[in-house]
mmCIF file of N, CA and C in Angstrom:
data_model
loop_
_atom_site.group_PDB
_atom_site.id
_atom_site.type_symbol
_atom_site.label_atom_id
_atom_site.label_comp_id
_atom_site.label_asym_id
_atom_site.label_seq_id
_atom_site.Cartn_x
_atom_site.Cartn_y
_atom_site.Cartn_z
ATOM 1 N N MET P 1 -55.067 -224.552 -150.886
ATOM 2 C CA MET P 1 -55.073 -223.128 -151.423
ATOM 3 C C MET P 1 -55.301 -222.889 -153.178
ATOM 4 N N PHE P 2 -55.768 -221.817 -153.882
ATOM 5 C CA PHE P 2 -56.067 -221.809 -154.736
ATOM 6 C C PHE P 2 -55.731 -220.261 -155.305
ATOM 7 N N ALA P 3 -54.893 -220.137 -155.908
ATOM 8 C CA ALA P 3 -54.000 -218.589 -156.374
ATOM 9 C C ALA P 3 -54.664 -219.068 -157.626
ATOM 10 N N SER P 4 -55.466 -217.612 -158.224
ATOM 11 C CA SER P 4 -55.645 -217.264 -159.435
ATOM 12 C C SER P 4 -56.044 -215.705 -159.830
ATOM 13 N N ARG P 5 -55.750 -215.546 -161.452
ATOM 14 C CA ARG P 5 -56.282 -214.141 -161.925
ATOM 15 C C ARG P 5 -57.516 -214.179 -161.864
ATOM 16 N N GLN P 6 -58.545 -214.982 -162.089
ATOM 17 C CA GLN P 6 -59.877 -215.343 -162.435
ATOM 18 C C GLN P 6 -60.330 -216.019 -161.095
ATOM 19 N N THR P 7 -61.502 -215.431 -160.885
ATOM 20 C CA THR P 7 -62.568 -216.432 -160.002
ATOM 21 C C THR P 7 -62.618 -217.999 -160.715
ATOM 22 N N PRO P 8 -62.265 -218.675 -160.024
ATOM 23 C CA PRO P 8 -62.678 -220.080 -160.609
ATOM 24 C C PRO P 8 -64.154 -220.598 -160.201
ATOM 25 N N PRO P 9 -64.720 -221.154 -161.510
ATOM 26 C CA PRO P 9 -65.560 -221.546 -161.510
ATOM 27 C C PRO P 9 -66.679 -222.862 -160.283
ATOM 28 N N ILE P 10 -65.624 -222.218 -159.113
ATOM 29 C CA ILE P 10 -66.270 -223.305 -158.330
ATOM 30 C C ILE P 10 -66.941 -222.698 -156.921
ATOM 31 N N PRO P 11 -67.772 -223.101 -156.170
ATOM 32 C CA PRO P 11 -67.844 -222.359 -154.754
ATOM 33 C C PRO P 11 -67.011 -222.375 -153.988
ATOM 34 N N PHE P 12 -66.494 -221.440 -153.156
ATOM 35 C CA PHE P 12 -65.644 -220.825 -151.948
ATOM 36 C C PHE P 12 -66.143 -221.788 -150.640
ATOM 37 N N ARG P 13 -65.969 -222.508 -150.315
ATOM 38 C CA ARG P 13 -66.225 -222.675 -148.725
ATOM 39 C C ARG P 13 -64.787 -223.406 -147.812
ATOM 40 N N PRO P 14 -65.171 -222.245 -146.813
ATOM 41 C CA PRO P 14 -64.091 -222.728 -146.001
ATOM 42 C C PRO P 14 -64.280 -224.314 -145.344
ATOM 43 N N ASN P 15 -63.375 -225.194 -144.984
ATOM 44 C CA ASN P 15 -63.280 -226.296 -144.913
ATOM 45 C C ASN P 15 -62.544 -226.967 -143.864
ATOM 46 N N ALA P 16 -63.159 -227.727 -142.528
ATOM 47 C CA ALA P 16 -62.554 -227.638 -140.923
ATOM 48 C C ALA P 16 -61.430 -228.130 -140.740
ATOM 49 N N ARG P 17 -61.316 -229.051 -141.962
ATOM 50 C CA ARG P 17 -59.919 -230.182 -142.276
ATOM 51 C C ARG P 17 -58.777 -229.482 -142.272
ATOM 52 N N LEU P 18 -59.377 -228.645 -143.514
ATOM 53 C CA LEU P 18 -58.145 -227.439 -143.980
ATOM 54 C C LEU P 18 -57.985 -226.438 -143.601
ATOM 55 N N GLY P 19 -58.575 -226.431 -142.536
ATOM 56 C CA GLY P 19 -57.980 -224.745 -141.590
ATOM 57 C C GLY P 19 -59.104 -223.715 -142.324
ATOM 58 N N ARG P 20 -59.215 -222.758 -141.440
ATOM 59 C CA ARG P 20 -60.167 -221.321 -142.124
ATOM 60 C C ARG P 20 -59.370 -221.140 -142.890
ATOM 61 N N GLY P 21 -60.509 -220.839 -144.263
ATOM 62 C CA GLY P 21 -60.351 -220.003 -145.656
ATOM 63 C C GLY P 21 -60.748 -218.754 -145.518
ATOM 64 N N ARG P 22 -60.108 -217.884 -146.670
ATOM 65 C CA ARG P 22 -60.961 -216.609 -146.937
ATOM 66 C C ARG P 22 -60.178 -216.544 -148.256
ATOM 67 N N GLU P 23 -61.614 -216.196 -149.074
ATOM 68 C CA GLU P 23 -61.575 -215.486 -150.496
ATOM 69 C C GLU P 23 -60.786 -214.079 -150.234
ATOM 70 N N ILE P 24 -59.920 -213.916 -150.983
ATOM 71 C CA ILE P 24 -58.851 -212.401 -150.917
ATOM 72 C C ILE P 24 -59.195 -211.710 -152.520
ATOM 73 N N GLY P 25 -59.687 -211.100 -152.469
ATOM 74 C CA GLY P 25 -60.576 -210.788 -154.010
ATOM 75 C C GLY P 25 -59.689 -209.090 -154.790
ATOM 76 N N THR P 26 -59.459 -208.463 -155.549
ATOM 77 C CA THR P 26 -58.949 -207.422 -156.165
ATOM 78 C C THR P 26 -58.781 -206.435 -155.112
ATOM 79 N N ASP P 27 -60.092 -205.870 -154.648
ATOM 80 C CA ASP P 27 -60.345 -205.339 -154.082
ATOM 81 C C ASP P 27 -59.671 -204.838 -152.623
ATOM 82 N N ASP P 28 -59.497 -206.273 -152.121
ATOM 83 C CA ASP P 28 -58.651 -206.436 -150.716
ATOM 84 C C ASP P 28 -56.822 -206.544 -151.012
ATOM 85 N N LEU P 29 -56.410 -206.833 -152.362
ATOM 86 C CA LEU P 29 -54.960 -205.944 -153.062
ATOM 87 C C LEU P 29 -54.910 -204.872 -152.966
ATOM 88 N N ARG P 30 -55.751 -203.742 -153.257
ATOM 89 C CA ARG P 30 -55.477 -202.687 -153.615
ATOM 90 C C ARG P 30 -55.343 -201.825 -152.643
ATOM 91 N N PHE P 31 -54.135 -200.750 -153.410
ATOM 92 C CA PHE P 31 -54.369 -199.890 -151.654
ATOM 93 C C PHE P 31 -55.440 -198.712 -151.965
ATOM 94 N N ASP P 32 -56.050 -198.320 -150.787
ATOM 95 C CA ASP P 32 -56.867 -197.376 -150.931
ATOM 96 C C ASP P 32 -56.374 -196.046 -150.713
ATOM 97 N N ALA P 33 -57.166 -194.697 -150.511
ATOM 98 C CA ALA P 33 -56.356 -193.334 -150.643
ATOM 99 C C ALA P 33 -55.251 -193.302 -149.292
ATOM 100 N N THR P 34 -55.905 -193.812 -148.162
ATOM 101 C CA THR P 34 -54.825 -193.534 -146.926
ATOM 102 C C THR P 34 -53.685 -194.693 -147.075
ATOM 103 N N GLU P 35 -54.161 -195.554 -147.632
ATOM 104 C CA GLU P 35 -52.398 -196.632 -147.373
ATOM 105 C C GLU P 35 -51.417 -196.170 -148.460
ATOM 106 N N THR P 36 -52.266 -195.461 -149.441
ATOM 107 C CA THR P 36 -51.455 -194.668 -150.770
ATOM 108 C C THR P 36 -50.412 -193.507 -149.880
ATOM 109 N N ALA P 37 -51.238 -192.597 -149.580
ATOM 110 C CA ALA P 37 -50.625 -191.358 -148.482
ATOM 111 C C ALA P 37 -49.171 -192.075 -147.624
ATOM 112 N N ARG P 38 -50.078 -192.991 -147.197
ATOM 113 C CA ARG P 38 -48.882 -193.515 -146.019
ATOM 114 C C ARG P 38 -47.768 -194.113 -146.441
ATOM 115 N N LEU P 39 -47.697 -194.945 -148.342
ATOM 116 C CA LEU P 39 -46.864 -195.669 -148.756
ATOM 117 C C LEU P 39 -45.802 -194.354 -149.256
ATOM 118 N N PHE P 40 -46.412 -192.942 -149.449
ATOM 119 C CA PHE P 40 -45.679 -192.200 -149.861
ATOM 120 C C PHE P 40 -44.689 -191.390 -148.932
ATOM 121 N N ALA P 41 -45.589 -191.257 -148.036
ATOM 122 C CA ALA P 41 -44.861 -190.462 -146.568
ATOM 123 C C ALA P 41 -43.933 -191.562 -146.078
ATOM 124 N N GLU P 42 -44.294 -192.643 -146.076
ATOM 125 C CA GLU P 42 -43.172 -193.362 -145.107
ATOM 126 C C GLU P 42 -42.313 -193.963 -146.266
ATOM 127 N N THR P 43 -42.687 -194.074 -147.221
ATOM 128 C CA THR P 43 -41.291 -195.195 -147.622
ATOM 129 C C THR P 43 -40.651 -193.896 -148.958
ATOM 130 N N TYR P 44 -41.364 -193.244 -149.695
ATOM 131 C CA TYR P 44 -40.515 -192.437 -150.494
ATOM 132 C C TYR P 44 -40.792 -190.910 -150.196
ATOM 133 N N CYS P 45 -40.748 -190.906 -148.622
ATOM 134 C CA CYS P 45 -40.490 -189.456 -148.281
ATOM 135 C C CYS P 45 -41.065 -188.462 -148.606
ATOM 136 N N ARG P 46 -42.607 -188.607 -149.343
ATOM 137 C CA ARG P 46 -43.300 -187.539 -150.285
ATOM 138 C C ARG P 46 -44.708 -187.407 -150.020
ATOM 139 N N GLU P 47 -45.037 -186.224 -149.166
ATOM 140 C CA GLU P 47 -46.539 -186.268 -148.526
ATOM 141 C C GLU P 47 -47.082 -185.534 -149.697
ATOM 142 N N LEU P 48 -48.243 -186.475 -149.977
ATOM 143 C CA LEU P 48 -48.882 -185.684 -151.431
ATOM 144 C C LEU P 48 -49.800 -184.906 -150.818
ATOM 145 N N GLU P 49 -50.236 -183.897 -151.356
ATOM 146 C CA GLU P 49 -51.386 -183.216 -151.598
ATOM 147 C C GLU P 49 -52.801 -184.190 -151.768
ATOM 148 N N PRO P 50 -53.991 -183.719 -151.137
ATOM 149 C CA PRO P 50 -55.379 -184.312 -151.497
ATOM 150 C C PRO P 50 -55.602 -184.867 -153.152
ATOM 151 N N ASP P 51 -55.462 -183.582 -154.143
ATOM 152 C CA ASP P 51 -55.671 -183.634 -155.269
ATOM 153 C C ASP P 51 -54.506 -184.523 -156.053
ATOM 154 N N VAL P 52 -53.581 -184.672 -155.596
ATOM 155 C CA VAL P 52 -52.154 -185.409 -155.843
ATOM 156 C C VAL P 52 -52.319 -187.121 -155.630
ATOM 157 N N LEU P 53 -52.795 -186.968 -154.817
ATOM 158 C CA LEU P 53 -53.083 -188.171 -153.927
ATOM 159 C C LEU P 53 -54.299 -188.832 -154.586
ATOM 160 N N ALA P 54 -55.375 -188.225 -154.945
ATOM 161 C CA ALA P 54 -56.664 -188.331 -155.656
ATOM 162 C C ALA P 54 -56.315 -188.876 -156.827
ATOM 163 N N ASP P 55 -55.120 -188.526 -157.362
ATOM 164 C CA ASP P 55 -54.803 -188.499 -158.739
ATOM 165 C C ASP P 55 -53.821 -189.802 -158.875
ATOM 166 N N VAL P 56 -53.256 -190.030 -158.552
ATOM 167 C CA VAL P 56 -52.098 -190.794 -158.388
ATOM 168 C C VAL P 56 -52.494 -192.454 -157.610
ATOM 169 N N THR P 57 -53.646 -192.608 -157.081
ATOM 170 C CA THR P 57 -54.330 -193.340 -156.582
ATOM 171 C C THR P 57 -55.545 -194.013 -157.586
ATOM 172 N N ALA P 58 -56.427 -192.761 -158.422
ATOM 173 C CA ALA P 58 -57.113 -193.062 -159.848
ATOM 174 C C ALA P 58 -56.147 -194.117 -160.895
ATOM 175 N N ARG P 59 -55.079 -193.267 -161.277
ATOM 176 C CA ARG P 59 -54.692 -193.822 -162.190
ATOM 177 C C ARG P 59 -53.314 -195.095 -162.053
ATOM 178 N N THR P 60 -53.463 -195.228 -161.021
ATOM 179 C CA THR P 60 -52.681 -196.727 -160.893
ATOM 180 C C THR P 60 -54.014 -197.621 -159.986
ATOM 181 N N GLU P 61 -54.866 -196.889 -159.803
ATOM 182 C CA GLU P 61 -55.890 -198.353 -159.076
ATOM 183 C C GLU P 61 -55.390 -198.949 -158.065
ATOM 184 N N GLY P 62 -54.602 -198.352 -157.446
ATOM 185 C CA GLY P 62 -54.621 -198.971 -156.350
ATOM 186 C C GLY P 62 -53.476 -199.865 -156.179
ATOM 187 N N TRP P 63 -52.783 -200.570 -157.168
ATOM 188 C CA TRP P 63 -52.208 -201.594 -157.078
ATOM 189 C C TRP P 63 -50.691 -201.190 -157.036
ATOM 190 N N ALA P 64 -50.194 -201.699 -155.956
ATOM 191 C CA ALA P 64 -48.384 -201.777 -155.289
ATOM 192 C C ALA P 64 -47.849 -201.839 -156.801
ATOM 193 N N ALA P 65 -47.659 -202.469 -157.565
ATOM 194 C CA ALA P 65 -46.529 -202.692 -158.605
ATOM 195 C C ALA P 65 -46.805 -201.099 -159.172
ATOM 196 N N SER P 66 -47.566 -201.111 -159.824
ATOM 197 C CA SER P 66 -47.999 -199.385 -160.228
ATOM 198 C C SER P 66 -47.831 -198.255 -159.601
ATOM 199 N N LEU P 67 -48.142 -197.944 -158.050
ATOM 200 C CA LEU P 67 -47.693 -197.373 -157.017
ATOM 201 C C LEU P 67 -45.898 -197.200 -157.224
ATOM 202 N N HIS P 68 -45.448 -198.382 -156.908
ATOM 203 C CA HIS P 68 -44.245 -198.491 -157.495
ATOM 204 C C HIS P 68 -43.491 -197.787 -158.097
ATOM 205 N N SER P 69 -44.021 -197.812 -159.431
ATOM 206 C CA SER P 69 -43.081 -198.166 -160.397
ATOM 207 C C SER P 69 -43.715 -196.588 -160.542
ATOM 208 N N SER P 70 -44.649 -195.282 -160.074
ATOM 209 C CA SER P 70 -45.048 -194.015 -160.260
ATOM 210 C C SER P 70 -44.321 -193.714 -159.441
ATOM 211 N N ARG P 71 -43.311 -193.899 -158.613
ATOM 212 C CA ARG P 71 -43.282 -193.288 -157.501
ATOM 213 C C ARG P 71 -42.153 -191.681 -158.185
ATOM 214 N N PRO P 72 -42.126 -191.176 -157.533
ATOM 215 C CA PRO P 72 -41.229 -189.722 -158.086
ATOM 216 C C PRO P 72 -39.660 -190.473 -158.111
ATOM 217 N N PRO P 73 -38.711 -189.776 -158.778
ATOM 218 C CA PRO P 73 -37.249 -189.972 -158.604
ATOM 219 C C PRO P 73 -36.952 -188.989 -157.048
ATOM 220 N N PRO P 74 -35.976 -189.436 -157.078
ATOM 221 C CA PRO P 74 -35.091 -188.895 -155.924
ATOM 222 C C PRO P 74 -35.080 -187.163 -155.998
ATOM 223 N N ARG P 75 -34.274 -187.335 -157.113
ATOM 224 C CA ARG P 75 -34.173 -185.315 -157.520
ATOM 225 C C ARG P 75 -35.228 -184.853 -157.805
ATOM 226 N N PRO P 76 -35.050 -183.247 -157.325
ATOM 227 C CA PRO P 76 -36.260 -182.832 -157.639
ATOM 228 C C PRO P 76 -36.679 -183.075 -159.071
ATOM 229 N N ILE P 77 -38.014 -182.709 -159.111
ATOM 230 C CA ILE P 77 -38.946 -182.797 -160.409
ATOM 231 C C ILE P 77 -39.425 -181.447 -161.148
ATOM 232 N N THR P 78 -38.538 -181.446 -162.437
ATOM 233 C CA THR P 78 -38.958 -179.811 -163.036
ATOM 234 C C THR P 78 -40.650 -179.997 -163.628
ATOM 235 N N GLY P 79 -41.271 -178.716 -162.071
ATOM 236 C CA GLY P 79 -43.261 -178.878 -162.705
ATOM 237 C C GLY P 79 -43.477 -179.204 -161.426
ATOM 238 N N GLY P 80 -42.787 -179.724 -160.468
ATOM 239 C CA GLY P 80 -43.312 -180.775 -159.110
ATOM 240 C C GLY P 80 -43.882 -182.138 -158.999
ATOM 241 N N ILE P 81 -44.413 -182.469 -158.473
ATOM 242 C CA ILE P 81 -44.890 -184.155 -158.144
ATOM 243 C C ILE P 81 -46.349 -183.519 -158.807
ATOM 244 N N ARG P 82 -47.317 -182.709 -158.571
ATOM 245 C CA ARG P 82 -48.575 -182.672 -159.190
ATOM 246 C C ARG P 82 -47.849 -183.042 -160.879
ATOM 247 N N ARG P 83 -47.562 -182.447 -161.638
ATOM 248 C CA ARG P 83 -47.292 -182.217 -163.306
ATOM 249 C C ARG P 83 -46.472 -183.942 -163.187
ATOM 250 N N PHE P 84 -45.814 -184.299 -162.405
ATOM 251 C CA PHE P 84 -45.041 -185.443 -162.447
ATOM 252 C C PHE P 84 -46.151 -186.850 -162.017
ATOM 253 N N VAL P 85 -47.121 -186.415 -161.730
ATOM 254 C CA VAL P 85 -48.304 -187.341 -161.553
ATOM 255 C C VAL P 85 -49.514 -187.513 -162.777
ATOM 256 N N ARG P 86 -49.368 -185.846 -163.182
ATOM 257 C CA ARG P 86 -50.256 -185.812 -164.238
ATOM 258 C C ARG P 86 -49.729 -186.639 -165.404
ATOM 259 N N SER P 87 -48.889 -186.180 -165.707
ATOM 260 C CA SER P 87 -48.048 -186.706 -166.702
ATOM 261 C C SER P 87 -48.034 -188.636 -166.873
ATOM 262 N N LEU P 88 -48.573 -189.612 -165.841
ATOM 263 C CA LEU P 88 -48.613 -191.119 -166.027
ATOM 264 C C LEU P 88 -49.729 -191.336 -167.003
ATOM 265 N N THR P 89 -49.279 -192.161 -168.375
ATOM 266 C CA THR P 89 -50.245 -192.431 -168.492
ATOM 267 C C THR P 89 -50.241 -193.880 -168.799
ATOM 268 N N GLY P 90 -51.188 -194.976 -169.537
ATOM 269 C CA GLY P 90 -51.273 -196.315 -169.716
ATOM 270 C C GLY P 90 -50.480 -196.115 -170.788
ATOM 271 N N ALA P 91 -49.708 -195.348 -171.671
ATOM 272 C CA ALA P 91 -48.909 -195.418 -172.882
ATOM 273 C C ALA P 91 -47.286 -196.295 -172.674
ATOM 274 N N ASP P 92 -46.946 -196.331 -170.967
ATOM 275 C CA ASP P 92 -46.138 -197.316 -170.932
ATOM 276 C C ASP P 92 -46.669 -198.248 -170.291
ATOM 277 N N ARG P 93 -46.873 -199.259 -170.907
ATOM 278 C CA ARG P 93 -47.272 -200.432 -170.622
ATOM 279 C C ARG P 93 -47.120 -201.188 -169.034
ATOM 280 N N GLU P 94 -45.825 -200.749 -168.726
ATOM 281 C CA GLU P 94 -45.096 -201.580 -168.110
ATOM 282 C C GLU P 94 -45.703 -201.095 -166.392
ATOM 283 N N LEU P 95 -46.525 -199.907 -167.095
ATOM 284 C CA LEU P 95 -47.175 -199.363 -165.069
ATOM 285 C C LEU P 95 -48.496 -199.625 -165.021
ATOM 286 N N TYR P 96 -48.998 -200.625 -166.148
ATOM 287 C CA TYR P 96 -50.419 -201.087 -165.733
ATOM 288 C C TYR P 96 -50.537 -202.511 -165.940
ATOM 289 N N ASP P 97 -49.097 -203.382 -166.480
ATOM 290 C CA ASP P 97 -48.543 -204.727 -166.595
ATOM 291 C C ASP P 97 -48.498 -205.538 -165.089
#
């Protein structure tokens, strides 16, 4: 098994002796809009309106850690969830790290 943040400079070929293999890329790891909506609804108990869902998905690029960091606090939010999501920026480096 290889794990890397960058694609290694060797070709990937499944090997019968080593078992079936699969290359997993960044697009496989990101949450899409449907998965993001489900995460917020089932885990954070927040239904997101379509424009807010699109915004949070775009701002986090679908990365699970960023989605978790951008979840709304449990207490009511001044200005609502839409304003909270739109306030997320890359200024807080940990959101994208």
